[in-house]
Every structure is written in C-alpha cells, then in structure tokens.
Amino acid sequence: MLKAVLFDMDGVLFNSMPDHAECWMKAAAQFGLTISKEDVYMNEGRTGEDTITMFTRLQKGRDPQPGECEQIYAAKCKLFEAKGEPAVMAGAPDVVHLAKAAGLITGIVTGSGQKALLGRLEKNFPQCFLENHIVSSSSCQRGKPYPDPYLLGLERVGVSAEEAVVIENAPLGVQAACAAGIRTIAVNTGRLDEKVLYDAGAAIVFPSMTELAKHWTLNVKQ
Ligand code: CA
C-alpha cells in the first residue's frame, strides 16, 4: 500500500534547472573548468562537492585542493542567489496537493544545499513538507546517484521502500531512488531525451508535472 511520496526539488518542484545550468557554467569558467549545460543536466542531483571533484579529476587530472570545492561551490551559489527566485514548476502544487488529499506523507530528497531554495519551500508549498521530512545535501555524506539520500528519506518519513513512490527529473536521481528499491516516476522537465530516464530505471516518464497531475490516479495512487 502506498503511504508516501518523496519529491526531488530542483526540476520537480521548482523550475530552477535553467538557472543552475547557467550558474554552474559561469562559476566553473572562473576557476578554469569547463561545464556545459548538458553536463549540468546529466549530472543533476550530485552534490556540489561531488560535481566539482569529478570535473577537476577529468579536466585537471588531480583531486581538488583543500578548500577548492567550497570556493567554487560558493561562487556558483552566489551567482544562483543573484538570479532571484526561480519559479514554482507548473503543475507541481497540483501534484503535491493530490498526494496530500490522498492522505500520503510528502517528503523531499534533494542534492541541493541552497539555503534560499529550501527556505522558499514553506512559502510556495505552505504546510506541505515537515522540516524533518526533508533530506538535503548536508544530510548525507554520499549523494545521488548513491541510494543513501533516498534511504534516509524513507527513514525520515517512516515507510518502507515498497510503501513509497519517488518523483524525479534527473537520470542520477532516478538511479538513486531505484537503487533504494523505490518505484520511480520521472518527469522530463529538462533538456534530455526521455530514453535517458527510462534507462536510469524510471517506471514511467511524463513530459511535465502538469501531465503527471492529469494522470495521477492511474499511475501513482494504486
Ligand atoms: Ca532534480
């Protein structure tokens, strides 16, 4: 029996990925790294530290120096905050309210550590997510695509993997949720081919949160 829905945040609840992509590109360039928009979408869900470590190894052939990840991630966050508030994803409030109306527990599992965005949850989705039902980048040592954040999410909302469903938009997020044994619905709100999301393990892929809301009863509340 379905008891809980775990939502990813960026690209699911907020239309924040275009801003994230632009800010990653700019911040990386300031520190001699090249990160493309496509790279950002393919690696979405990784923590800032993991992302910077990966690209530093690939492009500079070494590990980041002490403080280097923090410095680059701080530059990215500063650019992101200067962009102002990202819009709520169209259809996201409908999906969250359908879940609440069905008596399901709602939680969030995000690789983001953006304080501003986390604070914005309460404003845009009032009384939808309890603070102790939110897993962010600071909650886990190993981020997506490891299952750890979703396993912690299950623990926080107090249900088993079989009693939950995940809503994700990113291949690594889908991988993480599937590795945690949770049925995963993907929404392809970015710029990737939907095949990438099916290949990552998604049970079904919708083109938007609006479409998911329309087909909610058939596909989520079993
Ligand atoms: Ca996401």
mmCIF file of C-alpha atoms and ligand atoms in Angstrom:
data_model
loop_
_atom_site.group_PDB
_atom_site.id
_atom_site.type_symbol
_atom_site.label_atom_id
_atom_site.label_comp_id
_atom_site.label_asym_id
_atom_site.label_seq_id
_atom_site.Cartn_x
_atom_site.Cartn_y
_atom_site.Cartn_z
ATOM 1 C CA MET A 1 0.000 0.000 0.000
ATOM 2 C CA LEU A 2 1.272 3.412 -0.956
ATOM 3 C CA LYS A 3 1.936 5.631 2.055
ATOM 4 C CA ALA A 4 4.424 8.303 0.999
ATOM 5 C CA VAL A 5 5.661 10.343 -1.943
ATOM 6 C CA LEU A 6 9.262 11.543 -1.964
ATOM 7 C CA PHE A 7 9.810 14.543 -4.222
ATOM 8 C CA ASP A 8 13.071 15.715 -5.697
ATOM 9 C CA MET A 9 13.229 19.523 -5.593
ATOM 10 C CA ASP A 10 15.110 21.181 -8.496
ATOM 11 C CA GLY A 11 13.402 20.452 -11.802
ATOM 12 C CA VAL A 12 10.405 18.919 -9.999
ATOM 13 C CA LEU A 13 9.024 21.461 -7.516
ATOM 14 C CA PHE A 14 10.931 24.471 -8.834
ATOM 15 C CA ASN A 15 11.851 25.347 -12.411
ATOM 16 C CA SER A 16 15.357 26.113 -11.229
ATOM 17 C CA MET A 17 17.457 23.990 -13.579
ATOM 18 C CA PRO A 18 17.994 26.624 -16.312
ATOM 19 C CA ASP A 19 19.452 28.960 -13.651
ATOM 20 C CA HIS A 20 21.527 26.166 -12.109
ATOM 21 C CA ALA A 21 22.951 25.282 -15.529
ATOM 22 C CA GLU A 22 23.919 28.867 -16.323
ATOM 23 C CA CYS A 23 25.500 29.434 -12.888
ATOM 24 C CA TRP A 24 27.489 26.192 -12.969
ATOM 25 C CA MET A 25 28.884 27.135 -16.404
ATOM 26 C CA LYS A 26 29.915 30.608 -15.232
ATOM 27 C CA ALA A 27 31.360 29.562 -11.870
ATOM 28 C CA ALA A 28 33.320 26.685 -13.416
ATOM 29 C CA ALA A 29 34.801 29.037 -16.025
ATOM 30 C CA GLN A 30 36.018 31.395 -13.268
ATOM 31 C CA PHE A 31 38.116 28.519 -11.905
ATOM 32 C CA GLY A 32 39.399 27.104 -15.193
ATOM 33 C CA LEU A 33 36.867 24.287 -15.534
ATOM 34 C CA THR A 34 34.503 23.698 -18.447
ATOM 35 C CA ILE A 35 30.988 22.585 -17.578
ATOM 36 C CA SER A 36 28.339 22.670 -20.315
ATOM 37 C CA LYS A 37 24.560 22.913 -19.890
ATOM 38 C CA GLU A 38 24.272 19.295 -21.000
ATOM 39 C CA ASP A 39 26.844 18.338 -18.322
ATOM 40 C CA VAL A 40 24.721 20.047 -15.676
ATOM 41 C CA TYR A 41 21.552 18.176 -16.692
ATOM 42 C CA MET A 42 23.354 14.833 -16.943
ATOM 43 C CA ASN A 43 24.951 15.288 -13.509
ATOM 44 C CA GLU A 44 21.987 16.904 -11.813
ATOM 45 C CA GLY A 45 21.441 15.507 -8.355
ATOM 46 C CA ARG A 46 25.114 15.140 -7.472
ATOM 47 C CA THR A 47 26.221 17.308 -4.570
ATOM 48 C CA GLY A 48 28.269 20.401 -5.411
ATOM 49 C CA GLU A 49 31.371 18.774 -3.943
ATOM 50 C CA ASP A 50 30.960 15.577 -5.982
ATOM 51 C CA THR A 51 30.364 17.557 -9.172
ATOM 52 C CA ILE A 52 33.450 19.736 -8.713
ATOM 53 C CA THR A 53 35.612 16.759 -7.722
ATOM 54 C CA MET A 54 34.518 14.844 -10.824
ATOM 55 C CA PHE A 55 35.231 17.673 -13.275
ATOM 56 C CA THR A 56 38.536 18.584 -11.587
ATOM 57 C CA ARG A 57 39.734 14.972 -11.911
ATOM 58 C CA LEU A 58 38.557 14.750 -15.525
ATOM 59 C CA GLN A 59 39.968 18.065 -16.693
ATOM 60 C CA LYS A 60 42.938 18.723 -14.408
ATOM 61 C CA GLY A 61 43.988 15.148 -13.683
ATOM 62 C CA ARG A 62 44.072 15.683 -9.922
ATOM 63 C CA ASP A 63 41.854 15.860 -6.851
ATOM 64 C CA PRO A 64 40.585 19.261 -5.725
ATOM 65 C CA GLN A 65 42.894 21.042 -3.292
ATOM 66 C CA PRO A 66 41.688 21.707 0.261
ATOM 67 C CA GLY A 67 39.011 24.405 0.129
ATOM 68 C CA GLU A 68 38.785 24.342 -3.671
ATOM 69 C CA CYS A 69 35.364 22.668 -3.822
ATOM 70 C CA GLU A 70 33.963 25.053 -1.225
ATOM 71 C CA GLN A 71 35.309 28.061 -3.122
ATOM 72 C CA ILE A 72 33.859 27.009 -6.484
ATOM 73 C CA TYR A 73 30.537 25.962 -4.971
ATOM 74 C CA ALA A 74 30.293 29.267 -3.084
ATOM 75 C CA ALA A 75 30.834 31.137 -6.370
ATOM 76 C CA LYS A 76 28.097 29.070 -8.007
ATOM 77 C CA CYS A 77 25.683 29.681 -5.108
ATOM 78 C CA LYS A 78 26.385 33.412 -5.173
ATOM 79 C CA LEU A 79 25.547 33.584 -8.875
ATOM 80 C CA PHE A 80 22.444 31.465 -8.300
ATOM 81 C CA GLU A 81 21.165 33.633 -5.476
ATOM 82 C CA ALA A 82 21.673 36.740 -7.629
ATOM 83 C CA LYS A 83 19.277 35.235 -10.199
ATOM 84 C CA GLY A 84 16.384 35.799 -7.824
ATOM 85 C CA GLU A 85 13.615 33.371 -7.061
ATOM 86 C CA PRO A 86 13.160 30.511 -9.515
ATOM 87 C CA ALA A 87 9.539 29.904 -10.480
ATOM 88 C CA VAL A 88 7.483 27.124 -8.993
ATOM 89 C CA MET A 89 7.255 24.314 -11.564
ATOM 90 C CA ALA A 90 3.914 24.368 -13.395
ATOM 91 C CA GLY A 91 1.729 21.552 -12.117
ATOM 92 C CA ALA A 92 3.892 20.888 -9.033
ATOM 93 C CA PRO A 93 1.422 22.335 -6.492
ATOM 94 C CA ASP A 94 -1.323 20.193 -8.078
ATOM 95 C CA VAL A 95 0.739 17.021 -7.694
ATOM 96 C CA VAL A 96 1.672 17.848 -4.088
ATOM 97 C CA HIS A 97 -1.945 18.611 -3.209
ATOM 98 C CA LEU A 98 -3.182 15.402 -4.864
ATOM 99 C CA ALA A 99 -0.708 13.483 -2.708
ATOM 100 C CA LYS A 100 -1.831 15.297 0.455
ATOM 101 C CA ALA A 101 -5.508 14.826 -0.425
ATOM 102 C CA ALA A 102 -4.874 11.087 -0.812
ATOM 103 C CA GLY A 103 -3.542 11.026 2.752
ATOM 104 C CA LEU A 104 0.037 10.349 1.673
ATOM 105 C CA ILE A 105 3.066 11.586 3.581
ATOM 106 C CA THR A 106 5.119 14.013 1.482
ATOM 107 C CA GLY A 107 8.885 14.334 1.776
ATOM 108 C CA ILE A 108 11.734 15.910 -0.163
ATOM 109 C CA VAL A 109 15.073 14.379 -1.118
ATOM 110 C CA THR A 110 17.388 16.898 -2.767
ATOM 111 C CA GLY A 111 21.106 17.068 -3.515
ATOM 112 C CA SER A 112 20.831 20.811 -3.176
ATOM 113 C CA GLY A 113 22.253 22.707 -0.268
ATOM 114 C CA GLN A 114 20.763 26.002 -1.388
ATOM 115 C CA LYS A 115 19.505 27.579 1.813
ATOM 116 C CA ALA A 116 17.450 30.115 -0.131
ATOM 117 C CA LEU A 117 15.591 27.440 -2.057
ATOM 118 C CA LEU A 118 14.946 25.294 0.989
ATOM 119 C CA GLY A 119 13.534 28.331 2.788
ATOM 120 C CA ARG A 120 11.302 29.011 -0.186
ATOM 121 C CA LEU A 121 9.580 25.651 0.169
ATOM 122 C CA GLU A 122 7.448 26.805 3.053
ATOM 123 C CA LYS A 123 6.468 29.956 1.194
ATOM 124 C CA ASN A 124 5.423 28.212 -2.032
ATOM 125 C CA PHE A 125 4.189 24.920 -0.610
ATOM 126 C CA PRO A 126 2.833 26.008 2.774
ATOM 127 C CA GLN A 127 2.428 23.211 5.318
ATOM 128 C CA CYS A 128 3.179 20.587 2.674
ATOM 129 C CA PHE A 129 6.575 19.416 3.897
ATOM 130 C CA LEU A 130 7.620 18.977 7.521
ATOM 131 C CA GLU A 131 11.201 20.046 8.188
ATOM 132 C CA ASN A 132 12.146 16.566 9.410
ATOM 133 C CA HIS A 133 10.786 15.084 6.162
ATOM 134 C CA ILE A 134 13.396 16.953 4.092
ATOM 135 C CA VAL A 135 16.756 15.422 3.136
ATOM 136 C CA SER A 136 19.283 17.901 1.690
ATOM 137 C CA SER A 137 22.948 17.736 0.701
ATOM 138 C CA SER A 138 24.034 18.242 4.306
ATOM 139 C CA SER A 139 22.024 15.215 5.494
ATOM 140 C CA CYS A 140 24.121 12.532 3.780
ATOM 141 C CA GLN A 141 27.790 12.027 3.076
ATOM 142 C CA ARG A 142 27.144 10.195 -0.192
ATOM 143 C CA GLY A 143 24.765 11.977 -2.553
ATOM 144 C CA LYS A 144 22.799 10.773 -5.584
ATOM 145 C CA PRO A 145 23.323 8.502 -7.556
ATOM 146 C CA TYR A 146 24.026 6.551 -4.349
ATOM 147 C CA PRO A 147 20.821 5.313 -2.716
ATOM 148 C CA ASP A 148 21.755 6.926 0.628
ATOM 149 C CA PRO A 149 19.639 10.121 0.339
ATOM 150 C CA TYR A 150 16.525 8.132 -0.592
ATOM 151 C CA LEU A 151 17.164 5.521 2.106
ATOM 152 C CA LEU A 152 17.386 8.365 4.602
ATOM 153 C CA GLY A 153 14.230 9.875 3.101
ATOM 154 C CA LEU A 154 12.353 6.610 3.743
ATOM 155 C CA GLU A 155 13.646 6.597 7.317
ATOM 156 C CA ARG A 156 12.575 10.212 7.852
ATOM 157 C CA VAL A 157 9.008 9.663 6.652
ATOM 158 C CA GLY A 158 8.875 6.269 8.368
ATOM 159 C CA VAL A 159 7.844 3.991 5.498
ATOM 160 C CA SER A 160 9.444 1.079 3.635
ATOM 161 C CA ALA A 161 10.614 1.259 0.003
ATOM 162 C CA GLU A 162 7.521 -0.688 -1.139
ATOM 163 C CA GLU A 163 5.256 1.880 0.511
ATOM 164 C CA ALA A 164 6.775 4.865 -1.311
ATOM 165 C CA VAL A 165 6.980 6.390 -4.744
ATOM 166 C CA VAL A 166 9.569 8.919 -5.950
ATOM 167 C CA ILE A 167 9.100 11.832 -8.358
ATOM 168 C CA GLU A 168 12.411 12.698 -10.062
ATOM 169 C CA ASN A 169 13.545 14.588 -13.143
ATOM 170 C CA ALA A 170 17.232 13.651 -13.356
ATOM 171 C CA PRO A 171 18.891 10.405 -14.501
ATOM 172 C CA LEU A 172 21.128 10.213 -11.408
ATOM 173 C CA GLY A 173 18.155 10.909 -9.164
ATOM 174 C CA VAL A 174 16.162 8.117 -10.799
ATOM 175 C CA GLN A 175 19.181 5.812 -10.368
ATOM 176 C CA ALA A 176 19.463 6.726 -6.675
ATOM 177 C CA ALA A 177 15.773 6.127 -5.987
ATOM 178 C CA CYS A 178 15.756 2.830 -7.897
ATOM 179 C CA ALA A 179 18.893 1.721 -6.041
ATOM 180 C CA ALA A 180 16.958 2.363 -2.824
ATOM 181 C CA GLY A 181 14.278 -0.003 -4.167
ATOM 182 C CA ILE A 182 11.601 2.662 -4.660
ATOM 183 C CA ARG A 183 9.266 2.829 -7.672
ATOM 184 C CA THR A 184 10.224 5.988 -9.533
ATOM 185 C CA ILE A 185 8.141 8.235 -11.732
ATOM 186 C CA ALA A 186 10.173 10.606 -13.879
ATOM 187 C CA VAL A 187 9.118 13.992 -15.229
ATOM 188 C CA ASN A 188 11.220 15.113 -18.170
ATOM 189 C CA THR A 189 11.263 18.841 -17.403
ATOM 190 C CA GLY A 190 14.809 19.444 -18.674
ATOM 191 C CA ARG A 191 16.565 19.053 -21.999
ATOM 192 C CA LEU A 192 17.372 15.343 -22.074
ATOM 193 C CA ASP A 193 15.834 12.587 -24.172
ATOM 194 C CA GLU A 194 13.247 10.641 -22.138
ATOM 195 C CA LYS A 195 15.148 7.450 -23.005
ATOM 196 C CA VAL A 196 17.877 8.539 -20.564
ATOM 197 C CA LEU A 197 15.294 8.492 -17.759
ATOM 198 C CA TYR A 198 13.894 5.083 -18.760
ATOM 199 C CA ASP A 199 17.462 3.735 -18.995
ATOM 200 C CA ALA A 200 18.107 5.020 -15.451
ATOM 201 C CA GLY A 201 15.204 2.863 -14.256
ATOM 202 C CA ALA A 202 12.097 5.072 -14.318
ATOM 203 C CA ALA A 203 8.841 3.083 -14.261
ATOM 204 C CA ILE A 204 7.154 5.747 -16.381
ATOM 205 C CA VAL A 205 8.165 9.137 -17.780
ATOM 206 C CA PHE A 206 5.834 12.155 -18.068
ATOM 207 C CA PRO A 207 6.771 15.260 -20.074
ATOM 208 C CA SER A 208 5.768 17.622 -17.248
ATOM 209 C CA MET A 209 4.358 17.874 -13.731
ATOM 210 C CA THR A 210 1.108 19.102 -15.303
ATOM 211 C CA GLU A 211 0.788 15.821 -17.245
ATOM 212 C CA LEU A 212 1.620 13.816 -14.125
ATOM 213 C CA ALA A 213 -1.143 15.653 -12.234
ATOM 214 C CA LYS A 214 -3.622 14.755 -15.005
ATOM 215 C CA HIS A 215 -2.733 11.067 -14.806
ATOM 216 C CA TRP A 216 -2.207 10.936 -11.045
ATOM 217 C CA THR A 217 -4.901 8.431 -10.071
ATOM 218 C CA LEU A 218 -3.944 5.866 -12.673
ATOM 219 C CA ASN A 219 -0.226 5.930 -12.142
ATOM 220 C CA VAL A 220 0.592 6.893 -8.599
ATOM 221 C CA LYS A 221 -2.249 6.165 -6.222
ATOM 222 C CA GLN A 222 -2.604 2.460 -6.870
HETATM 223 CA CA CA B 1 16.219 17.347 -9.821
#
